[in-house]
Amino acid sequence: MTIAPPPPWGLLAELTHACPLHCGYCSNPLELTRRSRELTAEHWVNVFRQAAELGVLQTHLSGGEPLLRKDLEAIVTGAEESGIYTQLVTSGSGLTADRLRSLTGAGLRSVQLSVQHADPAASDRIAGSRAFAAKEIAAALVTDAGLPLGVNAVLHRHNLDAVDGLVELALRWGADRIELANTQFYGWGLLNREALMPGRDQLARAVESVNRWRDQLDGSLEIVWVAPDYFDGVAKPCMGGWGAVSLTVTPDGTALPCPAAATLPGLDPVNIKDHPLRWIWEESKAFNLYRGTDWMPSPCRSCERRDQDFGGCRCQAFALTGDATRTDPACSLSPDHTALTALTHSAPGELTDLVPRRPTTGPRPASHA
Amino acid sequence: MTAADPDRWCPRTAPAVLLRHDRARGSHVLLMPERVVVLTGSARHVVELCDGTRTVTRITEELRARFPEAPVDAEVGPFVERMRKEGWIR
Ligand code: SF4
Ligand code: SF4
């Protein structure tokens, strides 16, 4: 008999891949799910009921742009009725006073708003869409409704110099929290890695800014800095460990240990339409493949940090070496680390080189198989 | 931030903060954006009384009556103050 793994705390609900924006750093897979294959609200309500029974306490309602789901209210109600705390992760496009009212009526608890740059024109250029004006309006609606507001910016070469402006914007918008997250190179972000890769001195300046703001604001605005993977030689404890803290359900119902895991070979992830969520979490192959430390190769196997970072990110190991079981190349102890560091010395990329995220016209992923 | 007056201030949980019983793990938790705070010991009883109708002094008295063995006087004040600084109660 085996002991069941500890239950998950969080569920990332990717409600749709549709999005009016075209951010080239998006971590969604290149193969975006069509709207006709999306789960229904009924499916989601069922997922939340099972998730709550399993131990999930919080959910991020994300995408794509979740506001594009006309039945978002029913989905929020489902989460709320199961006792799950809801946070909407949105670009702000399509948020009106009426919509927010019906969402909070359904039980929505908080909102995270993405922004691409502090300067409206630059933000619109990065998003590939005139999206900034809607964000400003959305921020005001959220704070007027008394909901906590988080501002979220994915950082890269083309906005890292605007960290000061982004913090000022978060203050102006009345946010409780700003997340400054360096691009993770998955999905579209991986495809656009060269164009997005920051410069070393640019990063150092951004870190200085963040520290300065933290001192100055003394906690009145929470500033979260997600360090870039390729630069400091430290592997991130991806998702707090494989199948340890949270799970992702994609628009078509595929359950994944991490949002970027869809590309991993041999994972055989299953769909929530076909299996109970508890079985998926506790027993399915996808959630057990890299759970714990038994699967680890050297040098992780004998490393004292193996219980803290779990050998780093499987998706990154696969993206960079073609082998998902290797030590994350972001770790300075990895035999592949020099190859990764070399990528940080590439010539500065141009914003115009970015391949915009689009449903059908984007290039397809190169297969590693 | 100066400490609030325990005889006047009637703390209540912030709108974004939710007290829930976590059935799967058998504990009480505070839910808020991006964060779960697991309440240990008698913390839950303190939060339950933060409903905006009782002063901190009264909360302390009620808990002292309910848990005569517990170090209520030493613990409630600092815990309430910490929750206020974190923004969980106001
Ligand atoms: S990163 Fe941009 S394109 Fe991707 S889902 Fe978010 S808003 Fe849409
Ligand atoms: S060798 Fe493995 S376990 Fe050790 S620090 Fe690097 S990634 Fe983490």
Coordinates of C-alpha atoms and ligand atoms in Angstrom, one line a residue:
Chain A
M1 CA 0.0 0.0 0.0
T2 CA 1.2 3.5 -0.8
I3 CA 0.5 6.6 1.3
A4 CA -1.5 9.2 -0.5
P5 CA 0.4 12.4 -1.4
P6 CA -0.5 15.5 0.6
P7 CA -3.5 17.3 -0.9
P8 CA -3.1 20.3 -3.3
W9 CA -3.8 23.9 -2.0
G10 CA -4.4 25.6 -5.3
L11 CA -6.0 25.1 -8.7
L12 CA -5.1 27.1 -11.8
A13 CA -8.2 27.1 -13.9
E14 CA -7.3 28.0 -17.5
L15 CA -10.8 28.8 -18.7
T16 CA -10.0 29.6 -22.3
H17 CA -7.1 30.2 -24.6
A18 CA -8.9 32.9 -26.4
C19 CA -7.4 36.4 -25.8
P20 CA -7.7 39.8 -27.4
L21 CA -4.0 40.4 -26.6
H22 CA -1.1 39.0 -28.4
C23 CA 1.8 39.0 -25.9
G24 CA 4.8 37.3 -27.3
Y25 CA 5.9 36.2 -23.9
C26 CA 2.7 34.3 -23.1
S27 CA 3.4 30.9 -21.5
N28 CA 0.4 29.3 -23.1
P29 CA 1.3 26.5 -25.4
L30 CA 1.8 27.2 -29.1
E31 CA -1.0 24.8 -29.9
L32 CA -3.9 26.8 -28.5
T33 CA -7.1 25.1 -27.7
R34 CA -10.1 26.0 -29.8
R35 CA -13.2 27.5 -28.2
S36 CA -15.3 24.6 -29.3
R37 CA -13.2 22.2 -27.2
E38 CA -13.5 24.2 -24.0
L39 CA -15.0 22.7 -20.9
T40 CA -18.5 23.8 -20.1
A41 CA -19.4 25.8 -16.9
E42 CA -21.0 22.5 -15.7
H43 CA -17.6 20.7 -16.0
W44 CA -15.9 23.5 -14.1
V45 CA -18.4 23.5 -11.3
N46 CA -17.8 19.7 -11.0
V47 CA -14.0 20.2 -11.1
F48 CA -14.3 22.7 -8.2
R49 CA -16.5 20.4 -6.1
Q50 CA -13.9 17.6 -6.5
A51 CA -11.0 20.0 -5.9
A52 CA -12.5 21.3 -2.7
E53 CA -13.0 17.8 -1.5
L54 CA -9.4 17.0 -2.3
G55 CA -8.2 20.0 -0.3
V56 CA -8.0 22.9 -2.8
L57 CA -8.6 26.3 -1.0
Q58 CA -7.9 28.8 -3.8
T59 CA -8.3 29.1 -7.5
H60 CA -6.9 31.4 -10.1
L61 CA -9.4 31.9 -12.9
S62 CA -7.1 32.5 -15.8
G63 CA -6.6 31.9 -19.5
G64 CA -6.2 33.5 -22.1
E65 CA -8.7 36.1 -21.1
P66 CA -11.3 34.5 -18.8
L67 CA -13.7 37.5 -19.3
L68 CA -14.3 36.1 -22.8
R69 CA -16.3 33.3 -21.1
K70 CA -19.9 34.5 -21.0
D71 CA -20.6 31.9 -18.4
L72 CA -17.8 33.1 -16.1
E73 CA -20.4 34.0 -13.4
A74 CA -21.6 30.4 -13.2
I75 CA -18.0 29.2 -12.9
V76 CA -17.3 31.7 -10.1
T77 CA -20.5 30.6 -8.4
G78 CA -19.3 27.0 -8.6
A79 CA -16.0 27.8 -6.9
E80 CA -17.6 29.9 -4.3
E81 CA -20.2 27.3 -3.4
S82 CA -17.5 24.8 -3.0
G83 CA -15.7 27.1 -0.5
I84 CA -12.8 27.9 -2.9
Y85 CA -11.4 31.5 -2.8
T86 CA -11.4 33.0 -6.3
Q87 CA -9.0 35.3 -8.0
L88 CA -9.6 36.5 -11.6
V89 CA -6.5 36.9 -13.7
T90 CA -7.3 39.3 -16.5
S91 CA -5.9 41.7 -19.0
G92 CA -8.7 44.0 -18.1
S93 CA -10.2 43.9 -21.6
G94 CA -14.0 43.6 -21.4
L95 CA -14.4 44.5 -17.7
T96 CA -17.3 46.8 -17.2
A97 CA -19.0 48.0 -14.0
D98 CA -21.9 45.7 -14.7
R99 CA -19.7 42.7 -15.4
L100 CA -17.7 43.2 -12.2
R101 CA -20.9 43.6 -10.2
S102 CA -22.3 40.3 -11.4
L103 CA -18.9 38.6 -10.8
T104 CA -18.6 39.9 -7.2
G105 CA -22.3 38.9 -6.8
A106 CA -21.3 35.4 -7.8
G107 CA -18.5 35.4 -5.2
L108 CA -15.4 36.8 -6.9
R109 CA -12.9 37.8 -4.2
S110 CA -10.0 39.5 -5.9
V111 CA -8.5 40.5 -9.2
Q112 CA -5.1 40.3 -10.8
L113 CA -4.6 42.7 -13.7
S114 CA -1.8 42.3 -16.2
V115 CA 0.0 45.2 -17.7
Q116 CA 2.8 45.1 -20.3
H117 CA 4.6 48.4 -19.6
A118 CA 4.1 51.6 -17.6
D119 CA 3.9 53.7 -20.7
P120 CA 0.5 53.2 -22.5
A121 CA 1.9 53.2 -26.0
A122 CA 4.7 50.8 -25.1
S123 CA 2.3 48.6 -23.3
D124 CA 0.0 48.4 -26.4
R125 CA 3.0 47.6 -28.6
I126 CA 4.0 44.7 -26.4
A127 CA 0.5 43.4 -26.1
G128 CA 0.0 43.8 -29.9
S129 CA -3.3 45.4 -29.2
R130 CA -4.8 48.7 -27.8
A131 CA -5.3 47.3 -24.4
F132 CA -3.9 49.8 -22.0
A133 CA -6.9 52.1 -21.7
A134 CA -9.1 49.2 -20.6
K135 CA -6.6 48.3 -17.9
E136 CA -6.8 51.7 -16.3
I137 CA -10.6 51.6 -16.3
A138 CA -10.5 48.0 -14.9
A139 CA -8.2 49.0 -12.1
A140 CA -10.6 51.8 -11.0
L141 CA -13.6 49.5 -11.1
V142 CA -11.9 46.9 -9.0
T143 CA -10.7 49.2 -6.3
D144 CA -14.0 51.1 -6.3
A145 CA -15.7 47.7 -5.7
G146 CA -13.4 47.3 -2.7
L147 CA -11.7 44.2 -4.1
P148 CA -8.0 43.7 -3.6
L149 CA -6.1 44.5 -6.7
G150 CA -2.9 42.9 -7.8
V151 CA -0.9 44.2 -10.8
N152 CA 1.1 41.8 -12.7
A153 CA 3.8 42.5 -15.2
V154 CA 5.9 39.9 -17.1
L155 CA 9.4 41.4 -17.5
H156 CA 11.8 41.1 -20.4
R157 CA 14.3 43.2 -22.3
H158 CA 11.5 45.6 -23.6
N159 CA 10.1 46.7 -20.2
L160 CA 12.7 45.9 -17.5
D161 CA 13.8 49.5 -17.6
A162 CA 10.3 50.5 -16.7
V163 CA 10.2 48.9 -13.2
D164 CA 10.0 52.3 -11.5
G165 CA 7.2 53.3 -13.7
L166 CA 5.4 50.0 -13.1
V167 CA 5.6 50.5 -9.3
E168 CA 4.4 54.0 -9.6
L169 CA 1.5 52.9 -11.8
A170 CA 0.5 50.2 -9.2
L171 CA 0.5 52.9 -6.5
R172 CA -1.6 55.2 -8.7
W173 CA -4.1 52.5 -9.4
G174 CA -4.4 51.7 -5.7
A175 CA -3.1 48.1 -6.0
D176 CA -2.3 46.1 -2.9
R177 CA 0.4 44.1 -4.6
I178 CA 2.6 44.1 -7.7
E179 CA 4.2 41.1 -9.2
L180 CA 7.2 41.7 -11.3
A181 CA 7.8 38.4 -12.9
N182 CA 10.7 37.8 -15.3
T183 CA 9.6 35.9 -18.4
Q184 CA 9.6 32.1 -18.0
F185 CA 10.6 30.7 -21.3
Y186 CA 7.8 28.3 -22.0
G187 CA 5.3 28.2 -24.8
W188 CA 5.3 31.5 -26.8
G189 CA 8.0 32.8 -24.4
L190 CA 10.3 30.1 -25.4
L191 CA 9.6 30.7 -29.1
N192 CA 10.5 34.3 -28.6
R193 CA 13.4 33.8 -26.2
E194 CA 16.0 35.6 -28.2
A195 CA 13.9 38.7 -28.6
L196 CA 12.9 38.7 -24.9
M197 CA 16.3 37.9 -23.2
P198 CA 17.2 40.7 -20.9
G199 CA 20.7 42.2 -20.5
R200 CA 22.7 41.6 -17.4
D201 CA 23.1 45.2 -16.4
Q202 CA 19.5 46.0 -17.2
L203 CA 18.5 43.2 -14.7
A204 CA 20.9 44.6 -12.1
R205 CA 19.3 48.0 -12.4
A206 CA 15.8 46.5 -12.1
V207 CA 16.8 44.6 -8.9
E208 CA 18.2 47.9 -7.5
S209 CA 14.9 49.7 -8.2
V210 CA 12.9 46.9 -6.6
N211 CA 15.1 47.1 -3.4
R212 CA 14.8 50.8 -3.3
W213 CA 11.0 50.7 -3.6
R214 CA 10.7 48.0 -1.0
D215 CA 12.7 50.1 1.5
Q216 CA 10.7 53.2 0.7
L217 CA 7.2 51.7 0.7
D218 CA 7.9 49.5 3.8
G219 CA 5.2 47.0 3.0
S220 CA 2.3 49.4 2.0
L221 CA 2.5 47.9 -1.5
E222 CA 3.6 44.3 -1.6
I223 CA 6.3 43.9 -4.3
V224 CA 6.9 40.4 -5.5
W225 CA 10.0 39.9 -7.7
V226 CA 10.3 36.7 -9.6
A227 CA 13.9 36.3 -10.6
P228 CA 14.8 35.3 -14.1
D229 CA 15.9 31.7 -14.5
Y230 CA 18.9 31.9 -16.7
F231 CA 21.0 34.4 -14.7
D232 CA 21.8 33.5 -11.1
G233 CA 22.6 29.8 -11.3
V234 CA 19.8 28.8 -9.0
A235 CA 17.1 26.4 -10.0
K236 CA 13.5 27.5 -9.0
P237 CA 11.4 25.1 -6.9
C238 CA 8.9 24.8 -9.8
M239 CA 5.4 25.0 -8.5
G240 CA 6.7 24.1 -5.0
G241 CA 7.4 20.6 -6.2
W242 CA 5.8 18.3 -8.8
G243 CA 2.3 17.3 -7.7
A244 CA 2.9 18.9 -4.3
V245 CA 1.1 22.2 -4.0
S246 CA -1.2 22.9 -7.0
L247 CA -2.6 21.6 -10.2
T248 CA -3.6 23.1 -13.5
V249 CA -6.7 22.3 -15.6
T250 CA -6.4 23.5 -19.2
P251 CA -9.3 24.8 -21.3
D252 CA -10.1 21.4 -22.7
G253 CA -10.0 19.7 -19.3
T254 CA -6.5 18.2 -19.3
A255 CA -5.1 18.1 -15.7
L256 CA -1.5 19.0 -15.4
P257 CA 1.0 19.2 -12.5
C258 CA 2.2 22.6 -14.0
P259 CA 0.8 24.9 -16.7
A260 CA 3.8 24.4 -18.9
A261 CA 3.9 20.6 -18.6
A262 CA 1.7 19.9 -21.7
T263 CA 4.7 19.6 -23.9
L264 CA 6.6 17.0 -21.8
P265 CA 6.9 13.6 -23.6
G266 CA 5.7 10.5 -21.8
L267 CA 3.5 12.4 -19.4
D268 CA 0.2 11.0 -20.7
P269 CA -1.9 13.6 -18.9
V270 CA -5.6 12.7 -18.6
N271 CA -8.8 14.6 -18.8
I272 CA -11.1 15.6 -15.9
K273 CA -14.0 14.3 -18.1
D274 CA -12.6 10.8 -17.9
H275 CA -11.2 10.4 -14.4
P276 CA -12.0 11.6 -10.9
L277 CA -9.8 14.4 -9.8
R278 CA -8.6 12.6 -6.7
W279 CA -7.4 9.7 -8.7
I280 CA -5.6 12.1 -11.1
W281 CA -3.9 13.8 -8.2
E282 CA -3.0 10.8 -6.2
E283 CA -2.5 8.0 -8.7
S284 CA -2.2 9.1 -12.3
K285 CA 1.1 8.8 -14.1
A286 CA 1.4 12.5 -15.0
F287 CA 1.3 13.5 -11.3
N288 CA 3.6 10.8 -10.1
L289 CA 6.3 10.9 -12.7
Y290 CA 8.5 13.6 -11.0
R291 CA 6.9 13.6 -7.6
G292 CA 9.3 13.4 -4.6
T293 CA 13.0 12.7 -5.2
D294 CA 13.2 9.1 -6.3
W295 CA 13.2 10.0 -10.0
M296 CA 16.2 12.3 -9.7
P297 CA 19.4 12.0 -11.7
S298 CA 22.8 13.0 -10.5
P299 CA 23.8 15.6 -9.3
C300 CA 20.3 16.3 -7.7
R301 CA 20.1 12.7 -6.3
S302 CA 22.8 13.4 -3.7
C303 CA 22.4 17.2 -3.4
E304 CA 21.4 18.7 -0.1
R305 CA 19.0 21.1 -1.8
R306 CA 16.9 18.4 -3.4
D307 CA 14.1 18.7 -0.9
Q308 CA 14.0 22.5 -1.4
D309 CA 14.1 22.9 -5.1
F310 CA 13.1 19.4 -6.2
G311 CA 15.7 19.5 -8.9
G312 CA 14.2 22.6 -10.6
C313 CA 11.8 22.7 -13.5
R314 CA 11.1 19.6 -15.7
C315 CA 9.7 21.7 -18.5
Q316 CA 12.9 23.8 -18.6
A317 CA 15.1 20.7 -18.5
F318 CA 13.1 19.3 -21.5
A319 CA 13.1 22.6 -23.4
L320 CA 16.8 23.0 -23.1
T321 CA 18.2 19.5 -23.3
G322 CA 15.4 17.4 -24.8
D323 CA 15.4 15.3 -21.7
A324 CA 12.8 16.1 -19.0
T325 CA 14.6 13.9 -16.4
R326 CA 17.8 15.9 -16.4
T327 CA 18.8 18.5 -13.7
D328 CA 17.4 21.9 -14.5
P329 CA 20.1 23.7 -16.6
A330 CA 19.3 26.8 -14.6
C331 CA 21.2 25.2 -11.7
S332 CA 24.9 26.0 -11.7
L333 CA 25.6 22.3 -10.7
S334 CA 23.9 21.0 -13.9
P335 CA 26.2 19.7 -16.6
D336 CA 24.1 21.7 -19.1
H337 CA 24.5 25.0 -17.2
T338 CA 27.1 26.5 -19.5
A339 CA 24.9 26.0 -22.5
L340 CA 22.2 27.9 -20.8
T341 CA 24.4 30.8 -19.7
A342 CA 25.6 31.1 -23.3
L343 CA 22.0 32.1 -24.2
T344 CA 22.2 35.1 -22.0
H345 CA 25.0 36.5 -24.1
S346 CA 23.1 36.7 -27.3
A347 CA 22.8 40.0 -29.2
P348 CA 20.0 42.3 -27.9
G349 CA 16.7 41.3 -29.5
E350 CA 14.2 43.7 -31.0
L351 CA 10.6 44.0 -30.0
T352 CA 9.7 43.7 -33.7
D353 CA 11.2 40.2 -33.8
L354 CA 8.5 38.9 -31.4
V355 CA 6.2 36.4 -32.9
P356 CA 2.8 37.6 -31.6
R357 CA 0.6 35.0 -29.8
R358 CA -2.1 34.0 -32.2
P359 CA -4.5 31.1 -32.5
T360 CA -3.6 29.8 -35.9
T361 CA -0.9 31.6 -37.7
G362 CA 2.0 31.0 -35.3
P363 CA 4.8 28.6 -36.1
R364 CA 4.4 25.2 -34.6
P365 CA 6.8 23.9 -32.0
A366 CA 9.9 22.0 -33.1
S367 CA 9.6 18.5 -31.9
H368 CA 12.3 17.1 -29.7
A369 CA 11.3 13.5 -30.2
Chain B
M1 CA 1.7 52.7 12.7
T2 CA 0.9 53.2 16.4
A3 CA -0.9 50.5 18.3
A4 CA -4.7 50.8 18.4
D5 CA -6.6 51.4 21.6
P6 CA -7.7 48.0 23.0
D7 CA -10.7 49.7 24.7
R8 CA -12.1 51.4 21.6
W9 CA -11.1 49.5 18.5
C10 CA -13.5 46.7 17.4
P11 CA -11.5 44.8 14.9
R12 CA -13.1 42.9 12.0
T13 CA -11.5 40.9 9.2
A14 CA -10.7 42.8 6.1
P15 CA -13.2 42.2 3.2
A16 CA -10.6 40.2 1.2
V17 CA -9.8 37.9 4.1
L18 CA -11.9 34.9 4.7
L19 CA -11.8 32.5 7.7
R20 CA -12.5 29.0 6.6
H21 CA -12.3 25.5 8.0
D22 CA -10.0 23.4 6.0
R23 CA -11.6 20.0 6.1
A24 CA -8.9 18.2 4.2
R25 CA -6.2 19.2 6.7
G26 CA -8.3 19.6 9.8
S27 CA -7.3 23.2 10.6
H28 CA -8.7 26.7 10.3
V29 CA -7.2 29.0 7.7
L30 CA -7.3 32.6 6.6
L31 CA -7.7 32.9 2.8
M32 CA -6.6 35.9 0.9
P33 CA -5.1 36.7 -2.5
E34 CA -2.0 34.6 -3.1
R35 CA -1.9 33.4 0.5
V36 CA -3.2 30.9 2.9
V37 CA -2.5 31.4 6.6
V38 CA -2.9 28.3 8.7
L39 CA -4.2 29.2 12.2
T40 CA -2.7 27.2 15.0
G41 CA -3.6 26.8 18.6
S42 CA -6.3 29.3 19.7
A43 CA -5.7 31.8 16.9
R44 CA -8.9 30.7 15.3
H45 CA -11.0 31.7 18.3
V46 CA -9.4 35.2 18.3
V47 CA -10.3 35.7 14.6
E48 CA -13.8 34.5 15.1
L49 CA -14.4 37.2 17.7
C50 CA -13.0 39.9 15.3
D51 CA -16.5 40.6 14.0
G52 CA -16.5 44.4 14.4
T53 CA -18.7 44.4 17.5
R54 CA -16.2 43.6 20.2
T55 CA -13.3 45.7 21.5
V56 CA -9.9 44.0 21.9
T57 CA -10.4 44.2 25.6
R58 CA -13.7 42.4 25.4
I59 CA -12.3 39.7 23.1
T60 CA -9.6 39.1 25.7
E61 CA -12.1 38.9 28.5
E62 CA -14.3 36.4 26.6
L63 CA -11.4 34.2 25.8
R64 CA -10.1 34.3 29.3
A65 CA -13.5 33.1 30.5
R66 CA -13.6 30.3 27.9
F67 CA -10.0 29.2 28.3
P68 CA -9.0 29.8 31.9
E69 CA -5.9 27.6 31.5
A70 CA -4.5 29.4 28.4
P71 CA -2.1 32.4 28.5
V72 CA -4.8 34.6 27.0
D73 CA -3.6 37.9 28.3
A74 CA -0.1 37.4 27.0
E75 CA -1.1 36.2 23.6
V76 CA -4.2 38.0 22.3
G77 CA -2.8 41.5 22.3
P78 CA 0.3 40.7 20.2
F79 CA -1.6 38.4 17.9
V80 CA -4.3 41.1 17.2
E81 CA -1.5 43.7 16.6
R82 CA 0.3 41.4 14.2
M83 CA -2.9 40.7 12.3
R84 CA -3.5 44.5 12.1
K85 CA -0.1 45.1 10.7
E86 CA -0.5 42.4 8.1
G87 CA -3.8 44.0 7.1
W88 CA -5.9 40.9 7.9
I89 CA -8.1 42.8 10.3
R90 CA -8.9 46.5 10.5
Ligands
SF4_1 S1 0.0 36.8 -21.6 FE1 -1.0 38.3 -23.0 S2 -1.7 37.0 -24.7 FE2 -1.1 35.5 -23.0 S3 -3.1 35.1 -22.0 FE3 -2.1 36.8 -20.9 S4 -2.9 38.7 -21.8 FE4 -3.4 37.0 -23.2
SF4_2 S1 21.8 19.9 -8.2 FE1 19.6 19.6 -8.4 S2 18.8 19.6 -6.2 FE2 20.9 20.4 -6.2 S3 20.7 22.6 -6.4 FE3 20.9 21.9 -8.5 S4 18.8 21.5 -9.2 FE4 18.7 21.7 -6.9

